[in-house]
Every structure is written in structure tokens, then in C-alpha cells.
Amino acid sequence: MAKILILAETQNGKLKRSTLELVTWSRKSGQSVSALLWGSAAPAGAKELGQNGIKDIWVVESAGYDTYNPDMCAQTLHEVTKKTAATLILGSTSAMARDLFPRVAARMNSGVISDGTELQLQGESVTVKKPLLSAKVLAKMTFDNSPVQFVLMRANQLPVEAPSSSATPSVGSGAATGVELHAVSAAQPLLAVVKQVVKGASEKLDLTEANIIVSGGRGLKEAGNFKLLNELAEVLGATVGASRAVVDAGWVSHGMQVGQTGKTVAPSLYIAVGISGAVQHLAGMSASKVIVAINNDPNAPIFQKATYGIVGDLFEVVPKLTQEFKRILHK
Ligand SMILES: Cc1cc2nc3c(=O)[nH]c(=O)nc-3n(C[C@H](O)[C@H](O)[C@H](O)COP(=O)(O)OP(=O)(O)OC[C@H]3O[C@@H](n4cnc5c(N)ncnc54)[C@H](O)[C@@H]3O)c2cc1C
């Protein structure tokens, strides 16, 4: 039987959707499942984990973990991996976990498979599918002679389901009951101290986590016209992305770039506005479940990938969409 340890992540005091995806998959696998989480939101996150059927929870309740310190976090994940005797460590492909997992895997003479889109267990061995070469091929990967398998899954790939009531531990007004909570002491930084992290202005979800993305390209003509996309995104609860052409032009920051040299995203809905659909852009978003393209050129390559296409002037189409979504969604 595999022993799974999930590295749970929170945002604004709640578990991230990507964590709930891992929780659902692990719970349904029927294996022994533990979870680790840290930071000042850890107690709230632990309660949510309990409500989602996780009964063995390891918590570092320390505000010192609110800012990612690679050294401290690696020590803690390593320690809890050993204590739980976990054979499969699961995280989502966030910037933090991408940095952290290889550090701990190296300490345990193991490797990491990142960017997974499908997971399968056979006994203790995990098989992970991941896109390679700008999603032109899908690789099936397993670990060779690795007692501990470290896997990072892309967000929005696995379903989120609430547990059936029989699988849910009873939850009181404070901590969940039927759940074993282990307090882990905060590690001491040995090599590096993080003094300050400067965050971007946006409070929106990171693109890689977003369920809906509205992305803009050169068809918007100038930076100020991103206002149209911000308005549409606001109504839909979406995050705004961009093509490289507009990032290179300095209209928006590089953190918003989708594509081969930007972020790889897989939202439920991707709305491409004034984007031609160059192969390097498609490499970053073609795994989106539903793609809507708005372009005034009926021959734009993006239409070959789109689930729905609107041929028209974005300056007419986008405000109408915003107005209509506002009417339907915010009655
Ligand atoms: C090594 C390499 C890596 C790259 N990495 C990336 C990457 O990560 N991400 C990325 O995006 N690109 C990347 N590129 C760049 C890529 O090749 C394209 O140049 C870029 O994606 C084009 O951006 P765009 O679609 O916004 O602009 P364009 O190709 O200029 O397309 C603009 C579109 O807007 C439409 N349009 C114009 N006016 C309107 C209107 N009024 N209403 C509706 N539609 C309108 C046009 O018909 C056109 O289709 C990379 C290139 C290279 C060489």
C-alpha cells in the first residue's frame, strides 16, 4: 500500500483548489493519506483538510512560514516525509513547490516528476503523464528504484469532490475531530534568511491556478485597452493573461505571459482576445478545457484550436460580453 503525503497550500486563509484536487484524488485512491501545511493559515487549512476526509494532518503553525524560506521548508518536508514513512509526496506545480521538491528529493536520493496531468497508482508505484515539447507529446513516466516518489501536478487537471458523509470525520466548531493533528516545530534557517518578498500588485489568482483566464494580445492596440479585459475578468472572476507580443511591448508584466516562454495554464475556460494563435502561445494554453477566440481575422490560427470562435472587432465584442455576463451572473 502506498503512503501518500500531500503538501497542502493555502491562499487567503483557504486551501487552494489545486490542493483540493490532490486531496480528492488521494482520498479516492484508498491509500493511507497524510497532509502537511504551514504558516499562520495552517489551523484553518487543517480544519478544511479534515472536512475533506484527511485524517492525519501535520501542522507548523508559525507565521515564519508565511514567506517561503527554501531551507526551513525543505527541513520540515524532509522531517515529515520520514515521520510518516511516505512513499509518494504530492504537491501542485506552484513556484514554491517547484523550488522545494527537488531540494527534498535530492536529500532522499530521489527525483521529481513535475507538470503531471494524470496520475495512476499500481501498488506503491506511481505512473505520471506529462506533456513534453510544447505539449506535442505526452510522456508516461515512472520512478526507477526510488523509495520515495515526488510528484508535482498541474492545477485544474483533477476533479474536486466533497467526501461522502461516511468518509468525513466529524468536525466541531474548532478543530476537526476524528482527525489526528501533529504539531511540528518550526525549523531554524541554516543557510539563508529571507528578509522580504515583494509581491505583485494583483490579488488575483496566479495564472497557473486560475479556473478562468481572459488573455489579451497585440489586437488590443495599446496598453490602456487592457482595461476592457480587466472589466470582463472582474465580472467572470477570471485572471488576466497576455501574449508575449504585448509583454515584449511593455504593456503588461512578464508574470502575465502565457506560452512557451511564459506560463503553462490549463483553466476550464480560456478567452483569447486579439491573439493570433502562434505555436509558442498555443504551447502554453492548448490544454485549456474550453477555448474561446475573439479575432477579426477569420483565418487566424487560434480558431483551429478554439472550441468557440467569434469573428469580430474585439472593441465591439468584449464590452458586449462584459455587459451580458454582468446581466446573467450578477442579477
Ligand atoms: C522562441 C520564442 C518563444 C516565444 N514564446 C512565446 C510565448 O511564450 N507566448 C506567446 O504568446 N508568444 C511567444 N512567442 C511569440 C509568438 O511567436 C508570437 O509572436 C506572439 O504570440 C504573437 O502575439 P499576438 O498574438 O498578441 O500578436 P499578433 O500575432 O500580432 O496577433 C494579433 C491578432 O490580433 C488580431 N486583431 C487585430 N485587431 C483586432 C481587433 N480590433 N479585434 C479582434 N482581433 C484583432 C489580429 O487579427 C491578429 O490575429 C515566442 C516566439 C519565439 C520565437
Short mmCIF file of C-alpha atoms and ligand atoms in Angstrom, two decimals:
data_model
loop_
_atom_site.label_atom_id
_atom_site.label_comp_id
_atom_site.label_asym_id
_atom_site.label_seq_id
_atom_site.Cartn_x
_atom_site.Cartn_y
_atom_site.Cartn_z
CA MET A 1 0.00 0.00 0.00
CA ALA A 2 1.30 3.47 -0.86
CA LYS A 3 1.59 6.09 1.85
CA ILE A 4 0.72 9.49 0.43
CA LEU A 5 1.84 12.81 1.89
CA ILE A 6 0.22 15.92 0.38
CA LEU A 7 1.94 19.29 0.67
CA ALA A 8 -1.14 21.47 1.20
CA GLU A 9 -1.06 25.13 0.17
CA THR A 10 -3.38 27.92 1.27
CA GLN A 11 -4.29 31.27 -0.22
CA ASN A 12 -6.26 33.97 1.60
CA GLY A 13 -6.82 31.59 4.52
CA LYS A 14 -8.30 28.76 2.45
CA LEU A 15 -6.92 25.66 0.78
CA LYS A 16 -6.01 26.25 -2.84
CA ARG A 17 -8.17 24.44 -5.39
CA SER A 18 -5.03 22.66 -6.61
CA THR A 19 -4.59 21.20 -3.11
CA LEU A 20 -8.23 20.07 -3.02
CA GLU A 21 -7.61 18.29 -6.33
CA LEU A 22 -4.78 16.30 -4.73
CA VAL A 23 -6.89 15.65 -1.64
CA THR A 24 -9.78 14.27 -3.72
CA TRP A 25 -7.51 12.04 -5.80
CA SER A 26 -5.65 10.72 -2.75
CA ARG A 27 -8.80 10.07 -0.73
CA LYS A 28 -10.35 8.16 -3.62
CA SER A 29 -7.16 6.11 -4.12
CA GLY A 30 -7.96 4.25 -0.89
CA GLN A 31 -4.34 4.59 0.30
CA SER A 32 -3.11 5.92 3.62
CA VAL A 33 -3.08 9.72 3.30
CA SER A 34 -1.38 12.42 5.39
CA ALA A 35 -1.07 16.13 4.70
CA LEU A 36 1.41 18.79 5.76
CA LEU A 37 0.73 22.51 5.88
CA TRP A 38 2.37 25.52 7.43
CA GLY A 39 2.03 29.22 8.09
CA SER A 40 -0.48 31.32 10.00
CA ALA A 41 -3.37 29.93 7.92
CA ALA A 42 -2.42 26.36 8.91
CA PRO A 43 -5.17 25.88 11.57
CA ALA A 44 -7.93 26.97 9.15
CA GLY A 45 -6.37 24.84 6.40
CA ALA A 46 -6.16 21.83 8.74
CA LYS A 47 -9.86 22.14 9.55
CA GLU A 48 -10.67 22.22 5.84
CA LEU A 49 -8.46 19.18 5.25
CA GLY A 50 -10.36 17.35 7.98
CA GLN A 51 -13.66 18.28 6.35
CA ASN A 52 -12.32 16.84 3.12
CA GLY A 53 -11.58 13.46 4.62
CA ILE A 54 -7.89 13.76 5.57
CA LYS A 55 -7.36 12.27 8.99
CA ASP A 56 -3.62 12.58 9.53
CA ILE A 57 -2.50 16.21 9.43
CA TRP A 58 0.91 17.70 10.22
CA VAL A 59 0.94 21.39 11.01
CA VAL A 60 3.63 24.02 11.53
CA GLU A 61 1.69 26.93 12.99
CA SER A 62 4.24 29.66 12.52
CA ALA A 63 3.98 32.99 10.75
CA GLY A 64 7.67 32.48 9.89
CA TYR A 65 6.41 30.12 7.17
CA ASP A 66 4.16 32.70 5.51
CA THR A 67 7.18 33.74 3.47
CA TYR A 68 8.77 30.83 1.67
CA ASN A 69 12.20 30.02 3.06
CA PRO A 70 13.65 27.14 0.99
CA ASP A 71 15.94 25.99 3.75
CA MET A 72 13.33 25.86 6.53
CA CYS A 73 10.60 24.38 4.35
CA ALA A 74 12.95 21.68 2.99
CA GLN A 75 13.92 20.68 6.53
CA THR A 76 10.26 20.40 7.53
CA LEU A 77 9.06 18.49 4.47
CA HIS A 78 12.03 16.12 4.83
CA GLU A 79 11.28 15.54 8.52
CA VAL A 80 7.56 14.88 7.97
CA THR A 81 8.28 12.63 4.98
CA LYS A 82 10.43 10.47 7.25
CA LYS A 83 7.96 10.55 10.16
CA THR A 84 5.02 9.48 8.00
CA ALA A 85 7.19 6.96 6.08
CA ALA A 86 5.51 8.37 2.97
CA THR A 87 6.23 6.68 -0.37
CA LEU A 88 4.51 9.30 -2.56
CA ILE A 89 4.81 13.03 -1.91
CA LEU A 90 2.26 15.07 -3.85
CA GLY A 91 2.25 18.80 -4.48
CA SER A 92 0.97 21.11 -7.16
CA THR A 93 3.27 22.78 -9.66
CA SER A 94 3.42 26.14 -7.87
CA ALA A 95 6.55 28.31 -7.93
CA MET A 96 7.17 27.36 -4.28
CA ALA A 97 6.80 23.60 -4.74
CA ARG A 98 8.90 23.61 -7.92
CA ASP A 99 11.74 25.00 -5.83
CA LEU A 100 11.11 22.90 -2.74
CA PHE A 101 10.51 19.38 -4.05
CA PRO A 102 13.89 18.90 -5.79
CA ARG A 103 15.67 20.03 -2.60
CA VAL A 104 13.98 17.35 -0.50
CA ALA A 105 14.12 14.71 -3.24
CA ALA A 106 17.89 15.24 -3.50
CA ARG A 107 18.23 14.69 0.26
CA MET A 108 16.43 11.37 -0.16
CA ASN A 109 18.32 10.23 -3.27
CA SER A 110 15.18 10.52 -5.30
CA GLY A 111 13.87 12.55 -8.22
CA VAL A 112 10.85 14.68 -9.04
CA ILE A 113 8.28 14.40 -11.81
CA SER A 114 6.70 17.81 -12.32
CA ASP A 115 3.90 19.17 -14.52
CA GLY A 116 1.88 15.97 -14.25
CA THR A 117 -1.57 15.94 -15.79
CA GLU A 118 -2.62 12.35 -14.94
CA LEU A 119 -1.74 10.05 -12.05
CA GLN A 120 -2.11 6.33 -11.60
CA LEU A 121 -1.05 4.03 -8.79
CA GLN A 122 -0.12 0.40 -9.11
CA GLY A 123 0.76 -0.93 -5.70
CA GLU A 124 3.23 1.62 -4.39
CA SER A 125 4.42 2.70 -7.84
CA VAL A 126 3.04 5.81 -9.42
CA THR A 127 2.78 6.49 -13.16
CA VAL A 128 2.52 10.13 -14.20
CA LYS A 129 1.54 11.51 -17.59
CA LYS A 130 3.04 14.88 -18.53
CA PRO A 131 3.15 16.90 -21.74
CA LEU A 132 6.59 17.48 -23.27
CA LEU A 133 7.99 19.51 -26.19
CA SER A 134 5.36 22.25 -26.01
CA ALA A 135 2.61 19.65 -25.50
CA LYS A 136 3.40 17.91 -28.79
CA VAL A 137 3.87 14.60 -27.00
CA LEU A 138 2.53 13.09 -23.81
CA ALA A 139 5.13 11.17 -21.76
CA LYS A 140 4.29 8.38 -19.33
CA MET A 141 6.83 8.44 -16.51
CA THR A 142 7.60 6.22 -13.54
CA PHE A 143 10.34 6.17 -10.91
CA ASP A 144 13.18 3.69 -11.03
CA ASN A 145 14.45 2.33 -7.70
CA SER A 146 13.18 5.32 -5.79
CA PRO A 147 11.73 4.53 -2.36
CA VAL A 148 10.13 7.99 -2.16
CA GLN A 149 8.39 9.37 -5.24
CA PHE A 150 7.99 13.16 -5.52
CA VAL A 151 5.27 14.32 -7.92
CA LEU A 152 4.04 17.80 -8.81
CA MET A 153 0.71 18.02 -10.60
CA ARG A 154 -0.52 20.90 -12.73
CA ALA A 155 -3.56 22.72 -11.35
CA ASN A 156 -7.02 22.18 -12.87
CA GLN A 157 -6.27 18.64 -14.06
CA LEU A 158 -8.07 16.58 -11.43
CA PRO A 159 -11.66 16.90 -10.21
CA VAL A 160 -12.54 18.26 -6.77
CA GLU A 161 -15.21 16.32 -4.93
CA ALA A 162 -16.51 16.51 -1.38
CA PRO A 163 -16.25 13.23 0.54
CA SER A 164 -19.33 11.16 1.22
CA SER A 165 -20.60 11.82 4.74
CA SER A 166 -19.37 8.40 6.00
CA ALA A 167 -15.81 9.29 4.94
CA THR A 168 -15.90 12.69 6.63
CA PRO A 169 -14.57 12.93 10.15
CA SER A 170 -16.95 14.81 12.42
CA VAL A 171 -15.97 18.44 12.63
CA GLY A 172 -16.61 20.50 15.71
CA SER A 173 -16.74 24.27 15.89
CA GLY A 174 -12.94 24.39 16.42
CA ALA A 175 -10.62 21.65 15.24
CA ALA A 176 -11.93 18.66 13.36
CA THR A 177 -12.48 15.58 15.50
CA GLY A 178 -11.60 12.10 14.29
CA VAL A 179 -8.55 13.79 12.86
CA GLU A 180 -5.06 13.33 14.22
CA LEU A 181 -3.26 16.67 14.32
CA HIS A 182 0.51 16.64 14.80
CA ALA A 183 2.25 19.86 15.71
CA VAL A 184 5.64 20.17 14.04
CA SER A 185 8.13 22.64 15.46
CA ALA A 186 9.35 25.34 13.15
CA ALA A 187 12.75 24.62 11.63
CA GLN A 188 15.60 27.05 12.06
CA PRO A 189 17.04 28.57 8.89
CA LEU A 190 20.59 27.27 8.48
CA LEU A 191 21.75 28.65 5.17
CA ALA A 192 19.60 31.58 4.17
CA VAL A 193 17.28 34.08 5.78
CA VAL A 194 14.53 35.62 3.65
CA LYS A 195 14.23 39.26 4.65
CA GLN A 196 11.47 40.45 2.37
CA VAL A 197 9.31 39.24 -0.50
CA VAL A 198 7.88 41.94 -2.75
CA LYS A 199 4.55 40.76 -4.14
CA GLY A 200 2.94 41.93 -7.37
CA ALA A 201 0.05 44.37 -7.03
CA SER A 202 -2.56 41.83 -8.16
CA GLU A 203 -4.57 39.92 -5.58
CA LYS A 204 -5.95 37.74 -8.35
CA LEU A 205 -5.15 34.05 -8.52
CA ASP A 206 -1.90 33.17 -10.21
CA LEU A 207 -2.45 32.21 -13.86
CA THR A 208 -1.39 28.61 -13.29
CA GLU A 209 -4.12 28.21 -10.64
CA ALA A 210 -6.88 30.20 -12.35
CA ASN A 211 -10.05 28.45 -13.43
CA ILE A 212 -10.92 31.19 -15.95
CA ILE A 213 -8.38 33.27 -17.90
CA VAL A 214 -9.01 36.23 -20.20
CA SER A 215 -5.86 36.82 -22.26
CA GLY A 216 -5.03 39.74 -24.50
CA GLY A 217 -2.74 40.17 -27.49
CA ARG A 218 -1.50 42.78 -29.92
CA GLY A 219 -5.02 43.19 -31.30
CA LEU A 220 -5.70 45.37 -28.26
CA LYS A 221 -3.54 48.06 -29.92
CA GLU A 222 -2.26 49.69 -26.73
CA ALA A 223 -1.67 49.02 -23.05
CA GLY A 224 -4.61 51.16 -21.86
CA ASN A 225 -7.07 48.89 -23.69
CA PHE A 226 -6.32 46.05 -21.26
CA LYS A 227 -8.95 47.88 -19.19
CA LEU A 228 -11.54 46.10 -21.36
CA LEU A 229 -10.13 42.73 -20.34
CA ASN A 230 -9.87 43.70 -16.69
CA GLU A 231 -13.57 44.58 -16.72
CA LEU A 232 -14.53 41.27 -18.35
CA ALA A 233 -12.26 39.36 -15.95
CA GLU A 234 -13.81 41.12 -12.97
CA VAL A 235 -17.31 40.02 -13.97
CA LEU A 236 -16.19 36.42 -14.59
CA GLY A 237 -13.87 36.14 -11.57
CA ALA A 238 -11.06 35.48 -14.04
CA THR A 239 -7.33 36.21 -14.11
CA VAL A 240 -5.88 38.27 -16.96
CA GLY A 241 -3.10 36.83 -19.12
CA ALA A 242 -1.27 38.03 -22.22
CA SER A 243 0.67 37.02 -25.31
CA ARG A 244 4.40 37.62 -25.50
CA ALA A 245 3.96 40.36 -28.11
CA VAL A 246 2.32 42.63 -25.55
CA VAL A 247 4.71 41.65 -22.77
CA ASP A 248 7.66 42.49 -25.04
CA ALA A 249 5.96 45.79 -25.87
CA GLY A 250 5.94 46.59 -22.15
CA TRP A 251 2.13 46.80 -21.92
CA VAL A 252 1.90 44.20 -19.13
CA SER A 253 4.30 42.36 -16.84
CA HIS A 254 6.07 39.12 -17.74
CA GLY A 255 4.19 37.30 -14.96
CA MET A 256 1.12 37.53 -17.19
CA GLN A 257 2.69 35.87 -20.22
CA VAL A 258 1.17 32.59 -21.39
CA GLY A 259 3.15 30.33 -23.68
CA GLN A 260 6.36 28.50 -24.33
CA THR A 261 8.48 31.15 -22.61
CA GLY A 262 5.75 32.16 -20.20
CA LYS A 263 3.33 30.20 -18.05
CA THR A 264 1.61 26.95 -18.92
CA VAL A 265 -2.05 27.10 -17.99
CA ALA A 266 -4.98 24.71 -18.10
CA PRO A 267 -8.11 26.59 -16.96
CA SER A 268 -11.69 25.45 -17.52
CA LEU A 269 -12.19 28.50 -19.75
CA TYR A 270 -9.55 30.45 -21.74
CA ILE A 271 -10.72 33.51 -23.66
CA ALA A 272 -8.11 34.67 -26.19
CA VAL A 273 -8.73 38.26 -27.27
CA GLY A 274 -6.82 39.72 -30.24
CA ILE A 275 -4.30 36.87 -30.13
CA SER A 276 -3.30 35.26 -33.44
CA GLY A 277 -2.50 31.81 -32.01
CA ALA A 278 1.21 31.44 -32.74
CA VAL A 279 2.52 27.99 -31.92
CA GLN A 280 4.51 29.37 -28.96
CA HIS A 281 1.33 30.81 -27.44
CA LEU A 282 -0.65 27.62 -28.06
CA ALA A 283 2.08 25.65 -26.26
CA GLY A 284 1.06 27.33 -23.03
CA MET A 285 -2.74 27.17 -23.21
CA SER A 286 -3.87 24.38 -25.51
CA ALA A 287 -4.69 22.12 -22.53
CA SER A 288 -7.49 24.54 -21.53
CA LYS A 289 -10.83 22.75 -21.40
CA VAL A 290 -12.83 25.35 -23.35
CA ILE A 291 -11.12 27.93 -25.57
CA VAL A 292 -12.97 30.97 -26.88
CA ALA A 293 -11.19 33.08 -29.51
CA ILE A 294 -12.15 36.63 -30.43
CA ASN A 295 -10.37 37.86 -33.55
CA ASN A 296 -11.32 39.95 -36.58
CA ASP A 297 -9.32 37.71 -38.93
CA PRO A 298 -11.33 34.55 -39.75
CA ASN A 299 -8.09 32.86 -40.82
CA ALA A 300 -6.24 33.46 -37.54
CA PRO A 301 -4.66 30.14 -36.43
CA ILE A 302 -6.21 30.47 -32.96
CA PHE A 303 -9.56 29.43 -34.48
CA GLN A 304 -8.12 25.99 -35.24
CA LYS A 305 -7.69 25.40 -31.50
CA ALA A 306 -10.79 27.22 -30.33
CA THR A 307 -13.90 25.46 -29.04
CA TYR A 308 -15.90 28.59 -29.90
CA GLY A 309 -14.82 31.42 -32.18
CA ILE A 310 -16.14 34.93 -32.51
CA VAL A 311 -15.04 36.69 -35.71
CA GLY A 312 -15.34 40.36 -34.97
CA ASP A 313 -13.81 43.55 -33.68
CA LEU A 314 -12.79 42.99 -30.07
CA PHE A 315 -13.61 46.61 -29.24
CA GLU A 316 -17.26 45.81 -30.00
CA VAL A 317 -17.39 42.18 -28.83
CA VAL A 318 -15.66 42.43 -25.43
CA PRO A 319 -17.82 45.24 -23.93
CA LYS A 320 -20.95 43.37 -25.10
CA LEU A 321 -19.73 40.15 -23.45
CA THR A 322 -18.96 42.02 -20.24
CA GLN A 323 -22.39 43.59 -20.23
CA GLU A 324 -24.15 40.29 -20.93
CA PHE A 325 -22.17 38.29 -18.33
CA LYS A 326 -22.88 41.04 -15.80
CA ARG A 327 -26.60 40.75 -16.53
CA ILE A 328 -26.62 36.93 -16.29
CA LEU A 329 -24.16 36.35 -13.44
CA HIS A 330 -24.82 39.35 -11.21
CA LYS A 331 -28.60 39.73 -11.31
C1 LIG B 1 11.43 31.41 -29.02
C2 LIG B 1 10.08 32.08 -28.98
C3 LIG B 1 9.33 31.97 -27.84
C4 LIG B 1 8.07 32.59 -27.79
N1 LIG B 1 7.30 32.46 -26.65
C5 LIG B 1 6.04 32.98 -26.65
C6 LIG B 1 5.19 32.82 -25.52
O1 LIG B 1 5.56 32.24 -24.50
N2 LIG B 1 3.95 33.33 -25.59
C7 LIG B 1 3.47 34.00 -26.69
O2 LIG B 1 2.33 34.45 -26.66
N3 LIG B 1 4.28 34.18 -27.75
C8 LIG B 1 5.55 33.71 -27.76
N4 LIG B 1 6.34 33.94 -28.83
C9 LIG B 1 5.90 34.91 -29.84
C10 LIG B 1 4.92 34.33 -30.87
O3 LIG B 1 5.63 33.75 -31.91
C11 LIG B 1 4.02 35.44 -31.42
O4 LIG B 1 4.85 36.46 -31.98
C12 LIG B 1 3.09 36.09 -30.39
O5 LIG B 1 2.40 35.10 -29.70
C13 LIG B 1 2.10 36.99 -31.11
O6 LIG B 1 1.33 37.67 -30.18
P1 LIG B 1 -0.13 38.18 -30.57
O7 LIG B 1 -0.97 37.01 -30.99
O8 LIG B 1 -0.59 39.02 -29.45
O9 LIG B 1 0.16 39.17 -31.78
P2 LIG B 1 -0.15 39.02 -33.32
O10 LIG B 1 0.41 37.76 -33.87
O11 LIG B 1 0.25 40.30 -33.93
O12 LIG B 1 -1.75 38.87 -33.38
C14 LIG B 1 -2.64 39.89 -33.12
C15 LIG B 1 -4.01 39.37 -33.51
O13 LIG B 1 -4.99 40.35 -33.18
C16 LIG B 1 -5.98 40.35 -34.20
N5 LIG B 1 -6.63 41.66 -34.16
C17 LIG B 1 -6.13 42.87 -34.52
N6 LIG B 1 -7.03 43.85 -34.32
C18 LIG B 1 -8.14 43.24 -33.82
C19 LIG B 1 -9.42 43.70 -33.42
N7 LIG B 1 -9.75 45.01 -33.46
N8 LIG B 1 -10.34 42.80 -32.97
C20 LIG B 1 -10.04 41.48 -32.91
N9 LIG B 1 -8.84 40.98 -33.28
C21 LIG B 1 -7.90 41.85 -33.72
C22 LIG B 1 -5.22 40.09 -35.46
O14 LIG B 1 -6.07 39.53 -36.47
C23 LIG B 1 -4.16 39.09 -35.01
O15 LIG B 1 -4.60 37.76 -35.19
C24 LIG B 1 7.59 33.34 -28.90
C25 LIG B 1 8.40 33.43 -30.04
C26 LIG B 1 9.61 32.82 -30.08
C27 LIG B 1 10.44 32.93 -31.33
#
